[in-house]
Amino acid sequence: MKRIMLEIAYDGTNYCGWQIQPNGITVEEVLNKKLSELLKEEIAVIGASRTDSGVHALANVAVFDTNTKIPGDKIKFALNQRLPNDIRIQTSKEVSPQFHPRRCNSRKTYEYYILNRRMDIPLERLYSYFVYMPLDFEKMKEAAVYLVGEHDFMSFCSAGSQVTDTVRTIYVLDLTKENDMIKIHIEGNGFLYNMVRIIVGTLVKVGLGVYPPEHVKEILDARDRMASGPKAPARGLRLVQIAYNKEDVYQTKME
Amino acid sequence: MKRIMLEIAYDGTNYCGWQIQPNGITVEEVLNKKLSELLKEEIAVIGASRTDSGVHALANVAVFDTNTKIPGDKIKFALNQRLPNDIRIQTSKEVSPQFHPRRCNSRKTYEYYILNRRMDIPLERLYSYFVYMPLDFEKMKEAAVYLVGEHDFMSFCSAGSQVTDTVRTIYVLDLTKENDMIKIHIEGNGFLYNMVRIIVGTLVKVGLGVYPPEHVKEILDARDRMASGPKAPARGLRLVQIAYNKEDVYQTKME
């Protein structure tokens, strides 16, 4: 028995998110089915990030256990042949049997894209949030500074989360603009339910002039979801990277 | 009666190209239908570029004649409300009744995107050509130089074209690379049937080492479609701009 880790890219447009659920097709479900067919065993992957319906990923992480003789780094080729072309395994490798993608510490990177112009561009519609009203980019950058560091992000957590500890650390929150496209790059040690999308929705309210930048500090202090902005649409969000400590991933092999 | 000019952006993924045809839905057909409904007249647009199935556009141009009282620059808003979200009118305005988007001289700009890496990225799959084998970018740039200027591009024209004069001028043919994405920017006074895609297919053969860069000159001289490379897939191509002389567009109004 060995444990295999996958890095998975997907276009979330046609999926009801990562996690298996009765109402529609999910990425986890497709992976389990195709892996079980390929390896002729019952496979159930454990995912790192249970992305919401419509959210994209360049490298979500999942592990599964298998008795296959196919070398870990070859599994991606065989699996990609069976997967639909909106899901693509980027890497596959054998890892420590103890490695668990949700229980081990990680640094997660997300990007969010906002298209800010008078007219929508069809080629961007699936991967960005189109905002017609002009956004004050400098004010959004100013507001973002208040969110960097360790804070209680309870105001930025959707109802329905079972998490009790809502303190998280944001290492990086960078906004850049190229032509009409605003890119929000965010890295942290973990994110609450819908946290990135609520941060973006709040920054958009600042950009629209509804909140002054410094109001973001008050939103944090309120520790109340009602204080923050709406959650921005899923399609603008992509999970870019999940980085683990090498020791967690390879632990047993190094012994 | 007045003539209205539209600049139209579309995601070509779900269309059988621009021109009306019996086998599938086209952009021209959707525009005619939605304009006729909106303006309560029988509308038939005249398009500038009859893009192929799967090709995208940021600003194709079309004109039509109408008796409507809606001001030219307002038509885009009313029309966008009726159009599917993969077609978006960028501008609408009244132009000279003599202005014809195919008969007037223009400068056309296309871009072609090639994703060159080991693994495909699902978020790029609809708008780029994925090439797994490593491409020699410098050699592709070298080869492109031979195509700039006025040449007989008969070798770069698909069979089935009724054009007899195959001399065209390429003003700009620039290749740039950002991470794994190669962007080919091409501007000219006109393009033969499939010309951009055959140029790209030929440059890819150079990048793969099948042709040396200077072989492109021999391909031009051969004046034979069999001499050039395959046509690259439609999805990587987008029509970016069609620029006209102001006098052609506004002629009557200036008198």
mmCIF file with all atom_site columns, N, CA and C in Angstrom, chain A residues 9-12 14 56-58 76-77 80 85-91 117-127 132 178 238, chain B residues 9-12 14 56-58 76-77 80 85-91 117-127 132 178 238:
data_model
loop_
_atom_site.group_PDB
_atom_site.id
_atom_site.type_symbol
_atom_site.label_atom_id
_atom_site.label_alt_id
_atom_site.label_comp_id
_atom_site.label_asym_id
_atom_site.label_entity_id
_atom_site.label_seq_id
_atom_site.pdbx_PDB_ins_code
_atom_site.Cartn_x
_atom_site.Cartn_y
_atom_site.Cartn_z
_atom_site.occupancy
_atom_site.B_iso_or_equiv
_atom_site.pdbx_formal_charge
_atom_site.auth_seq_id
_atom_site.auth_comp_id
_atom_site.auth_asym_id
_atom_site.auth_atom_id
_atom_site.pdbx_PDB_model_num
ATOM 1   N N  . ALA A 1 9   ? -5.342  20.572 -11.580 1.00 0.00 ? 9   ALA A N  1
ATOM 2   C CA . ALA A 1 9   ? -5.861  21.836 -12.126 1.00 0.00 ? 9   ALA A CA 1
ATOM 3   C C  . ALA A 1 9   ? -7.246  21.570 -12.687 1.00 0.00 ? 9   ALA A C  1
ATOM 4   N N  . TYR A 1 10  ? -8.176  22.483 -12.452 1.00 0.00 ? 10  TYR A N  1
ATOM 5   C CA . TYR A 1 10  ? -9.495  22.315 -13.068 1.00 0.00 ? 10  TYR A CA 1
ATOM 6   C C  . TYR A 1 10  ? -10.172 23.647 -13.326 1.00 0.00 ? 10  TYR A C  1
ATOM 7   N N  . ASP A 1 11  ? -10.990 23.610 -14.352 1.00 0.00 ? 11  ASP A N  1
ATOM 8   C CA . ASP A 1 11  ? -11.889 24.716 -14.673 1.00 0.00 ? 11  ASP A CA 1
ATOM 9   C C  . ASP A 1 11  ? -13.187 24.403 -13.922 1.00 0.00 ? 11  ASP A C  1
ATOM 10  N N  . GLY A 1 12  ? -13.503 25.217 -12.918 1.00 0.00 ? 12  GLY A N  1
ATOM 11  C CA . GLY A 1 12  ? -14.646 24.909 -12.059 1.00 0.00 ? 12  GLY A CA 1
ATOM 12  C C  . GLY A 1 12  ? -16.004 25.215 -12.663 1.00 0.00 ? 12  GLY A C  1
ATOM 13  N N  . ASN A 1 14  ? -18.033 24.003 -14.819 1.00 0.00 ? 14  ASN A N  1
ATOM 14  C CA . ASN A 1 14  ? -19.064 22.975 -14.973 1.00 0.00 ? 14  ASN A CA 1
ATOM 15  C C  . ASN A 1 14  ? -19.160 22.004 -13.791 1.00 0.00 ? 14  ASN A C  1
ATOM 16  N N  . HIS A 1 56  ? -12.122 27.857 -9.543  1.00 0.00 ? 56  HIS A N  1
ATOM 17  C CA . HIS A 1 56  ? -11.119 27.155 -10.347 1.00 0.00 ? 56  HIS A CA 1
ATOM 18  C C  . HIS A 1 56  ? -9.890  26.803 -9.504  1.00 0.00 ? 56  HIS A C  1
ATOM 19  N N  . ALA A 1 57  ? -9.069  25.916 -10.037 1.00 0.00 ? 57  ALA A N  1
ATOM 20  C CA . ALA A 1 57  ? -7.815  25.576 -9.348  1.00 0.00 ? 57  ALA A CA 1
ATOM 21  C C  . ALA A 1 57  ? -6.718  25.327 -10.363 1.00 0.00 ? 57  ALA A C  1
ATOM 22  N N  . LEU A 1 58  ? -5.524  25.818 -10.048 1.00 0.00 ? 58  LEU A N  1
ATOM 23  C CA . LEU A 1 58  ? -4.350  25.467 -10.848 1.00 0.00 ? 58  LEU A CA 1
ATOM 24  C C  . LEU A 1 58  ? -3.620  24.300 -10.202 1.00 0.00 ? 58  LEU A C  1
ATOM 25  N N  . LYS A 1 76  ? -0.113  10.228 -13.384 1.00 0.00 ? 76  LYS A N  1
ATOM 26  C CA . LYS A 1 76  ? -0.734  11.409 -14.002 1.00 0.00 ? 76  LYS A CA 1
ATOM 27  C C  . LYS A 1 76  ? -1.032  11.194 -15.490 1.00 0.00 ? 76  LYS A C  1
ATOM 28  N N  . PHE A 1 77  ? -0.133  10.527 -16.201 1.00 0.00 ? 77  PHE A N  1
ATOM 29  C CA . PHE A 1 77  ? -0.343  10.347 -17.642 1.00 0.00 ? 77  PHE A CA 1
ATOM 30  C C  . PHE A 1 77  ? -1.542  9.441  -17.911 1.00 0.00 ? 77  PHE A C  1
ATOM 31  N N  . ASN A 1 80  ? -4.800  11.301 -16.811 1.00 0.00 ? 80  ASN A N  1
ATOM 32  C CA . ASN A 1 80  ? -5.206  12.394 -17.710 1.00 0.00 ? 80  ASN A CA 1
ATOM 33  C C  . ASN A 1 80  ? -5.898  11.887 -18.972 1.00 0.00 ? 80  ASN A C  1
ATOM 34  N N  . ASN A 1 85  ? -11.352 17.148 -20.333 1.00 0.00 ? 85  ASN A N  1
ATOM 35  C CA . ASN A 1 85  ? -10.251 18.100 -20.526 1.00 0.00 ? 85  ASN A CA 1
ATOM 36  C C  . ASN A 1 85  ? -10.370 19.364 -19.671 1.00 0.00 ? 85  ASN A C  1
ATOM 37  N N  . ASP A 1 86  ? -11.382 19.447 -18.815 1.00 0.00 ? 86  ASP A N  1
ATOM 38  C CA . ASP A 1 86  ? -11.403 20.565 -17.864 1.00 0.00 ? 86  ASP A CA 1
ATOM 39  C C  . ASP A 1 86  ? -10.829 20.173 -16.498 1.00 0.00 ? 86  ASP A C  1
ATOM 40  N N  . ILE A 1 87  ? -10.292 18.955 -16.401 1.00 0.00 ? 87  ILE A N  1
ATOM 41  C CA . ILE A 1 87  ? -9.531  18.535 -15.207 1.00 0.00 ? 87  ILE A CA 1
ATOM 42  C C  . ILE A 1 87  ? -8.208  17.959 -15.703 1.00 0.00 ? 87  ILE A C  1
ATOM 43  N N  . ARG A 1 88  ? -7.109  18.470 -15.190 1.00 0.00 ? 88  ARG A N  1
ATOM 44  C CA . ARG A 1 88  ? -5.800  17.993 -15.629 1.00 0.00 ? 88  ARG A CA 1
ATOM 45  C C  . ARG A 1 88  ? -4.862  17.825 -14.437 1.00 0.00 ? 88  ARG A C  1
ATOM 46  N N  . ILE A 1 89  ? -4.368  16.590 -14.248 1.00 0.00 ? 89  ILE A N  1
ATOM 47  C CA . ILE A 1 89  ? -3.390  16.335 -13.201 1.00 0.00 ? 89  ILE A CA 1
ATOM 48  C C  . ILE A 1 89  ? -2.062  16.953 -13.625 1.00 0.00 ? 89  ILE A C  1
ATOM 49  N N  . GLN A 1 90  ? -1.502  17.803 -12.759 1.00 0.00 ? 90  GLN A N  1
ATOM 50  C CA . GLN A 1 90  ? -0.234  18.457 -13.087 1.00 0.00 ? 90  GLN A CA 1
ATOM 51  C C  . GLN A 1 90  ? 0.956   17.622 -12.620 1.00 0.00 ? 90  GLN A C  1
ATOM 52  N N  . THR A 1 91  ? 0.855   17.040 -11.423 1.00 0.00 ? 91  THR A N  1
ATOM 53  C CA . THR A 1 91  ? 1.914   16.156 -10.921 1.00 0.00 ? 91  THR A CA 1
ATOM 54  C C  . THR A 1 91  ? 1.270   15.015 -10.139 1.00 0.00 ? 91  THR A C  1
ATOM 55  N N  . ARG A 1 117 ? -14.312 47.483 -16.482 1.00 0.00 ? 117 ARG A N  1
ATOM 56  C CA . ARG A 1 117 ? -14.424 48.314 -17.682 1.00 0.00 ? 117 ARG A CA 1
ATOM 57  C C  . ARG A 1 117 ? -15.881 48.494 -18.034 1.00 0.00 ? 117 ARG A C  1
ATOM 58  N N  . ARG A 1 118 ? -16.150 49.294 -19.046 1.00 0.00 ? 118 ARG A N  1
ATOM 59  C CA . ARG A 1 118 ? -17.521 49.600 -19.414 1.00 0.00 ? 118 ARG A CA 1
ATOM 60  C C  . ARG A 1 118 ? -18.285 48.390 -19.972 1.00 0.00 ? 118 ARG A C  1
ATOM 61  N N  . MET A 1 119 ? -17.569 47.583 -20.770 1.00 0.00 ? 119 MET A N  1
ATOM 62  C CA . MET A 1 119 ? -18.233 46.455 -21.427 1.00 0.00 ? 119 MET A CA 1
ATOM 63  C C  . MET A 1 119 ? -17.533 45.155 -21.062 1.00 0.00 ? 119 MET A C  1
ATOM 64  N N  . ASP A 1 120 ? -18.296 44.139 -20.843 1.00 0.00 ? 120 ASP A N  1
ATOM 65  C CA . ASP A 1 120 ? -17.763 42.823 -20.553 1.00 0.00 ? 120 ASP A CA 1
ATOM 66  C C  . ASP A 1 120 ? -17.043 42.272 -21.796 1.00 0.00 ? 120 ASP A C  1
ATOM 67  N N  . ILE A 1 121 ? -16.013 41.457 -21.569 1.00 0.00 ? 121 ILE A N  1
ATOM 68  C CA . ILE A 1 121 ? -15.314 40.778 -22.662 1.00 0.00 ? 121 ILE A CA 1
ATOM 69  C C  . ILE A 1 121 ? -15.660 39.290 -22.562 1.00 0.00 ? 121 ILE A C  1
ATOM 70  N N  . PRO A 1 122 ? -16.297 38.728 -23.595 1.00 0.00 ? 122 PRO A N  1
ATOM 71  C CA . PRO A 1 122 ? -16.723 37.319 -23.483 1.00 0.00 ? 122 PRO A CA 1
ATOM 72  C C  . PRO A 1 122 ? -15.588 36.353 -23.140 1.00 0.00 ? 122 PRO A C  1
ATOM 73  N N  . LEU A 1 123 ? -14.369 36.619 -23.641 1.00 0.00 ? 123 LEU A N  1
ATOM 74  C CA . LEU A 1 123 ? -13.260 35.696 -23.379 1.00 0.00 ? 123 LEU A CA 1
ATOM 75  C C  . LEU A 1 123 ? -12.835 35.697 -21.913 1.00 0.00 ? 123 LEU A C  1
ATOM 76  N N  . GLU A 1 124 ? -13.243 36.676 -21.144 1.00 0.00 ? 124 GLU A N  1
ATOM 77  C CA . GLU A 1 124 ? -12.863 36.742 -19.727 1.00 0.00 ? 124 GLU A CA 1
ATOM 78  C C  . GLU A 1 124 ? -14.006 36.301 -18.820 1.00 0.00 ? 124 GLU A C  1
ATOM 79  N N  . ARG A 1 125 ? -15.191 36.071 -19.379 1.00 0.00 ? 125 ARG A N  1
ATOM 80  C CA . ARG A 1 125 ? -16.376 35.943 -18.536 1.00 0.00 ? 125 ARG A CA 1
ATOM 81  C C  . ARG A 1 125 ? -16.350 34.744 -17.589 1.00 0.00 ? 125 ARG A C  1
ATOM 82  N N  . LEU A 1 126 ? -15.657 33.672 -17.960 1.00 0.00 ? 126 LEU A N  1
ATOM 83  C CA . LEU A 1 126 ? -15.671 32.467 -17.122 1.00 0.00 ? 126 LEU A CA 1
ATOM 84  C C  . LEU A 1 126 ? -14.655 32.529 -15.989 1.00 0.00 ? 126 LEU A C  1
ATOM 85  N N  . TYR A 1 127 ? -13.703 33.456 -16.087 1.00 0.00 ? 127 TYR A N  1
ATOM 86  C CA . TYR A 1 127 ? -12.571 33.444 -15.151 1.00 0.00 ? 127 TYR A CA 1
ATOM 87  C C  . TYR A 1 127 ? -12.358 34.768 -14.441 1.00 0.00 ? 127 TYR A C  1
ATOM 88  N N  . TYR A 1 132 ? -18.829 46.835 -13.687 1.00 0.00 ? 132 TYR A N  1
ATOM 89  C CA . TYR A 1 132 ? -19.082 47.920 -14.638 1.00 0.00 ? 132 TYR A CA 1
ATOM 90  C C  . TYR A 1 132 ? -18.695 49.283 -14.068 1.00 0.00 ? 132 TYR A C  1
ATOM 91  N N  . GLU A 1 178 ? -3.531  45.403 -14.704 1.00 0.00 ? 178 GLU A N  1
ATOM 92  C CA . GLU A 1 178 ? -2.972  45.422 -16.045 1.00 0.00 ? 178 GLU A CA 1
ATOM 93  C C  . GLU A 1 178 ? -4.125  45.687 -16.999 1.00 0.00 ? 178 GLU A C  1
ATOM 94  N N  . ARG A 1 238 ? -9.395  31.604 -8.197  1.00 0.00 ? 238 ARG A N  1
ATOM 95  C CA . ARG A 1 238 ? -8.658  30.371 -8.506  1.00 0.00 ? 238 ARG A CA 1
ATOM 96  C C  . ARG A 1 238 ? -7.657  30.059 -7.382  1.00 0.00 ? 238 ARG A C  1
ATOM 97  N N  . ALA B 1 9   ? -17.535 41.606 -29.738 1.00 0.00 ? 9   ALA B N  1
ATOM 98  C CA . ALA B 1 9   ? -16.626 40.633 -29.122 1.00 0.00 ? 9   ALA B CA 1
ATOM 99  C C  . ALA B 1 9   ? -17.384 39.327 -28.942 1.00 0.00 ? 9   ALA B C  1
ATOM 100 N N  . TYR B 1 10  ? -16.739 38.215 -29.222 1.00 0.00 ? 10  TYR B N  1
ATOM 101 C CA . TYR B 1 10  ? -17.388 36.931 -28.953 1.00 0.00 ? 10  TYR B CA 1
ATOM 102 C C  . TYR B 1 10  ? -16.391 35.833 -28.642 1.00 0.00 ? 10  TYR B C  1
ATOM 103 N N  . ASP B 1 11  ? -16.872 34.907 -27.842 1.00 0.00 ? 11  ASP B N  1
ATOM 104 C CA . ASP B 1 11  ? -16.166 33.670 -27.561 1.00 0.00 ? 11  ASP B CA 1
ATOM 105 C C  . ASP B 1 11  ? -16.644 32.685 -28.626 1.00 0.00 ? 11  ASP B C  1
ATOM 106 N N  . GLY B 1 12  ? -15.750 32.290 -29.518 1.00 0.00 ? 12  GLY B N  1
ATOM 107 C CA . GLY B 1 12  ? -16.157 31.468 -30.658 1.00 0.00 ? 12  GLY B CA 1
ATOM 108 C C  . GLY B 1 12  ? -16.399 29.997 -30.328 1.00 0.00 ? 12  GLY B C  1
ATOM 109 N N  . ASN B 1 14  ? -18.577 28.133 -28.919 1.00 0.00 ? 14  ASN B N  1
ATOM 110 C CA . ASN B 1 14  ? -19.861 27.473 -29.179 1.00 0.00 ? 14  ASN B CA 1
ATOM 111 C C  . ASN B 1 14  ? -20.523 27.886 -30.492 1.00 0.00 ? 14  ASN B C  1
ATOM 112 N N  . HIS B 1 56  ? -12.157 33.304 -32.021 1.00 0.00 ? 56  HIS B N  1
ATOM 113 C CA . HIS B 1 56  ? -12.712 34.332 -31.139 1.00 0.00 ? 56  HIS B CA 1
ATOM 114 C C  . HIS B 1 56  ? -12.512 35.724 -31.738 1.00 0.00 ? 56  HIS B C  1
ATOM 115 N N  . ALA B 1 57  ? -13.227 36.699 -31.182 1.00 0.00 ? 57  ALA B N  1
ATOM 116 C CA . ALA B 1 57  ? -13.045 38.087 -31.622 1.00 0.00 ? 57  ALA B CA 1
ATOM 117 C C  . ALA B 1 57  ? -13.192 39.017 -30.427 1.00 0.00 ? 57  ALA B C  1
ATOM 118 N N  . LEU B 1 58  ? -12.340 40.035 -30.397 1.00 0.00 ? 58  LEU B N  1
ATOM 119 C CA . LEU B 1 58  ? -12.519 41.111 -29.419 1.00 0.00 ? 58  LEU B CA 1
ATOM 120 C C  . LEU B 1 58  ? -13.263 42.268 -30.055 1.00 0.00 ? 58  LEU B C  1
ATOM 121 N N  . LYS B 1 76  ? -26.162 49.474 -28.516 1.00 0.00 ? 76  LYS B N  1
ATOM 122 C CA . LYS B 1 76  ? -25.368 48.418 -27.887 1.00 0.00 ? 76  LYS B CA 1
ATOM 123 C C  . LYS B 1 76  ? -25.970 47.953 -26.554 1.00 0.00 ? 76  LYS B C  1
ATOM 124 N N  . PHE B 1 77  ? -26.496 48.890 -25.785 1.00 0.00 ? 77  PHE B N  1
ATOM 125 C CA . PHE B 1 77  ? -27.051 48.517 -24.470 1.00 0.00 ? 77  PHE B CA 1
ATOM 126 C C  . PHE B 1 77  ? -28.291 47.627 -24.631 1.00 0.00 ? 77  PHE B C  1
ATOM 127 N N  . ASN B 1 80  ? -27.227 44.186 -26.124 1.00 0.00 ? 80  ASN B N  1
ATOM 128 C CA . ASN B 1 80  ? -26.518 43.311 -25.170 1.00 0.00 ? 80  ASN B CA 1
ATOM 129 C C  . ASN B 1 80  ? -27.465 42.623 -24.202 1.00 0.00 ? 80  ASN B C  1
ATOM 130 N N  . ASN B 1 85  ? -24.359 35.630 -23.256 1.00 0.00 ? 85  ASN B N  1
ATOM 131 C CA . ASN B 1 85  ? -23.209 36.319 -22.659 1.00 0.00 ? 85  ASN B CA 1
ATOM 132 C C  . ASN B 1 85  ? -21.875 35.958 -23.297 1.00 0.00 ? 85  ASN B C  1
ATOM 133 N N  . ASP B 1 86  ? -21.874 35.121 -24.342 1.00 0.00 ? 86  ASP B N  1
ATOM 134 C CA . ASP B 1 86  ? -20.621 34.913 -25.074 1.00 0.00 ? 86  ASP B CA 1
ATOM 135 C C  . ASP B 1 86  ? -20.533 35.804 -26.322 1.00 0.00 ? 86  ASP B C  1
ATOM 136 N N  . ILE B 1 87  ? -21.489 36.700 -26.489 1.00 0.00 ? 87  ILE B N  1
ATOM 137 C CA . ILE B 1 87  ? -21.416 37.741 -27.533 1.00 0.00 ? 87  ILE B CA 1
ATOM 138 C C  . ILE B 1 87  ? -21.692 39.077 -26.852 1.00 0.00 ? 87  ILE B C  1
ATOM 139 N N  . ARG B 1 88  ? -20.808 40.038 -27.019 1.00 0.00 ? 88  ARG B N  1
ATOM 140 C CA . ARG B 1 88  ? -20.983 41.337 -26.383 1.00 0.00 ? 88  ARG B CA 1
ATOM 141 C C  . ARG B 1 88  ? -20.615 42.465 -27.350 1.00 0.00 ? 88  ARG B C  1
ATOM 142 N N  . ILE B 1 89  ? -21.574 43.338 -27.604 1.00 0.00 ? 89  ILE B N  1
ATOM 143 C CA . ILE B 1 89  ? -21.311 44.509 -28.439 1.00 0.00 ? 89  ILE B CA 1
ATOM 144 C C  . ILE B 1 89  ? -20.453 45.480 -27.631 1.00 0.00 ? 89  ILE B C  1
ATOM 145 N N  . GLN B 1 90  ? -19.314 45.882 -28.195 1.00 0.00 ? 90  GLN B N  1
ATOM 146 C CA . GLN B 1 90  ? -18.425 46.807 -27.486 1.00 0.00 ? 90  GLN B CA 1
ATOM 147 C C  . GLN B 1 90  ? -18.775 48.261 -27.802 1.00 0.00 ? 90  GLN B C  1
ATOM 148 N N  . THR B 1 91  ? -19.076 48.547 -29.068 1.00 0.00 ? 91  THR B N  1
ATOM 149 C CA . THR B 1 91  ? -19.494 49.900 -29.455 1.00 0.00 ? 91  THR B CA 1
ATOM 150 C C  . THR B 1 91  ? -20.574 49.785 -30.527 1.00 0.00 ? 91  THR B C  1
ATOM 151 N N  . ARG B 1 117 ? 4.021   23.878 -22.644 1.00 0.00 ? 117 ARG B N  1
ATOM 152 C CA . ARG B 1 117 ? 4.500   23.307 -21.379 1.00 0.00 ? 117 ARG B CA 1
ATOM 153 C C  . ARG B 1 117 ? 4.168   21.826 -21.347 1.00 0.00 ? 117 ARG B C  1
ATOM 154 N N  . ARG B 1 118 ? 4.620   21.160 -20.292 1.00 0.00 ? 118 ARG B N  1
ATOM 155 C CA . ARG B 1 118 ? 4.445   19.711 -20.196 1.00 0.00 ? 118 ARG B CA 1
ATOM 156 C C  . ARG B 1 118 ? 2.980   19.304 -20.024 1.00 0.00 ? 118 ARG B C  1
ATOM 157 N N  . MET B 1 119 ? 2.252   20.097 -19.238 1.00 0.00 ? 119 MET B N  1
ATOM 158 C CA . MET B 1 119 ? 0.868   19.733 -18.939 1.00 0.00 ? 119 MET B CA 1
ATOM 159 C C  . MET B 1 119 ? -0.074  20.856 -19.350 1.00 0.00 ? 119 MET B C  1
ATOM 160 N N  . ASP B 1 120 ? -1.178  20.499 -19.893 1.00 0.00 ? 120 ASP B N  1
ATOM 161 C CA . ASP B 1 120 ? -2.200  21.465 -20.268 1.00 0.00 ? 120 ASP B CA 1
ATOM 162 C C  . ASP B 1 120 ? -2.793  22.110 -19.004 1.00 0.00 ? 120 ASP B C  1
ATOM 163 N N  . ILE B 1 121 ? -3.222  23.370 -19.123 1.00 0.00 ? 121 ILE B N  1
ATOM 164 C CA . ILE B 1 121 ? -3.906  24.055 -18.025 1.00 0.00 ? 121 ILE B CA 1
ATOM 165 C C  . ILE B 1 121 ? -5.369  24.233 -18.438 1.00 0.00 ? 121 ILE B C  1
ATOM 166 N N  . PRO B 1 122 ? -6.312  23.637 -17.688 1.00 0.00 ? 122 PRO B N  1
ATOM 167 C CA . PRO B 1 122 ? -7.720  23.703 -18.122 1.00 0.00 ? 122 PRO B CA 1
ATOM 168 C C  . PRO B 1 122 ? -8.235  25.124 -18.351 1.00 0.00 ? 122 PRO B C  1
ATOM 169 N N  . LEU B 1 123 ? -7.743  26.097 -17.559 1.00 0.00 ? 123 LEU B N  1
ATOM 170 C CA . LEU B 1 123 ? -8.249  27.468 -17.712 1.00 0.00 ? 123 LEU B CA 1
ATOM 171 C C  . LEU B 1 123 ? -7.800  28.116 -19.017 1.00 0.00 ? 123 LEU B C  1
ATOM 172 N N  . GLU B 1 124 ? -6.819  27.532 -19.687 1.00 0.00 ? 124 GLU B N  1
ATOM 173 C CA . GLU B 1 124 ? -6.339  28.107 -20.952 1.00 0.00 ? 124 GLU B CA 1
ATOM 174 C C  . GLU B 1 124 ? -6.850  27.329 -22.153 1.00 0.00 ? 124 GLU B C  1
ATOM 175 N N  . ARG B 1 125 ? -7.543  26.219 -21.920 1.00 0.00 ? 125 ARG B N  1
ATOM 176 C CA . ARG B 1 125 ? -7.794  25.286 -23.016 1.00 0.00 ? 125 ARG B CA 1
ATOM 177 C C  . ARG B 1 125 ? -8.687  25.845 -24.119 1.00 0.00 ? 125 ARG B C  1
ATOM 178 N N  . LEU B 1 126 ? -9.577  26.764 -23.785 1.00 0.00 ? 126 LEU B N  1
ATOM 179 C CA . LEU B 1 126 ? -10.517 27.273 -24.793 1.00 0.00 ? 126 LEU B CA 1
ATOM 180 C C  . LEU B 1 126 ? -9.925  28.396 -25.636 1.00 0.00 ? 126 LEU B C  1
ATOM 181 N N  . TYR B 1 127 ? -8.819  28.963 -25.171 1.00 0.00 ? 127 TYR B N  1
ATOM 182 C CA . TYR B 1 127 ? -8.308  30.175 -25.820 1.00 0.00 ? 127 TYR B CA 1
ATOM 183 C C  . TYR B 1 127 ? -6.845  30.082 -26.235 1.00 0.00 ? 127 TYR B C  1
ATOM 184 N N  . TYR B 1 132 ? 2.790   20.342 -26.429 1.00 0.00 ? 132 TYR B N  1
ATOM 185 C CA . TYR B 1 132 ? 3.524   19.608 -25.400 1.00 0.00 ? 132 TYR B CA 1
ATOM 186 C C  . TYR B 1 132 ? 5.037   19.629 -25.637 1.00 0.00 ? 132 TYR B C  1
ATOM 187 N N  . GLU B 1 178 ? 5.443   34.919 -22.256 1.00 0.00 ? 178 GLU B N  1
ATOM 188 C CA . GLU B 1 178 ? 5.315   35.207 -20.833 1.00 0.00 ? 178 GLU B CA 1
ATOM 189 C C  . GLU B 1 178 ? 5.030   33.882 -20.145 1.00 0.00 ? 178 GLU B C  1
ATOM 190 N N  . ARG B 1 238 ? -7.577  34.895 -32.093 1.00 0.00 ? 238 ARG B N  1
ATOM 191 C CA . ARG B 1 238 ? -8.597  35.912 -31.834 1.00 0.00 ? 238 ARG B CA 1
ATOM 192 C C  . ARG B 1 238 ? -8.362  37.129 -32.734 1.00 0.00 ? 238 ARG B C  1
#
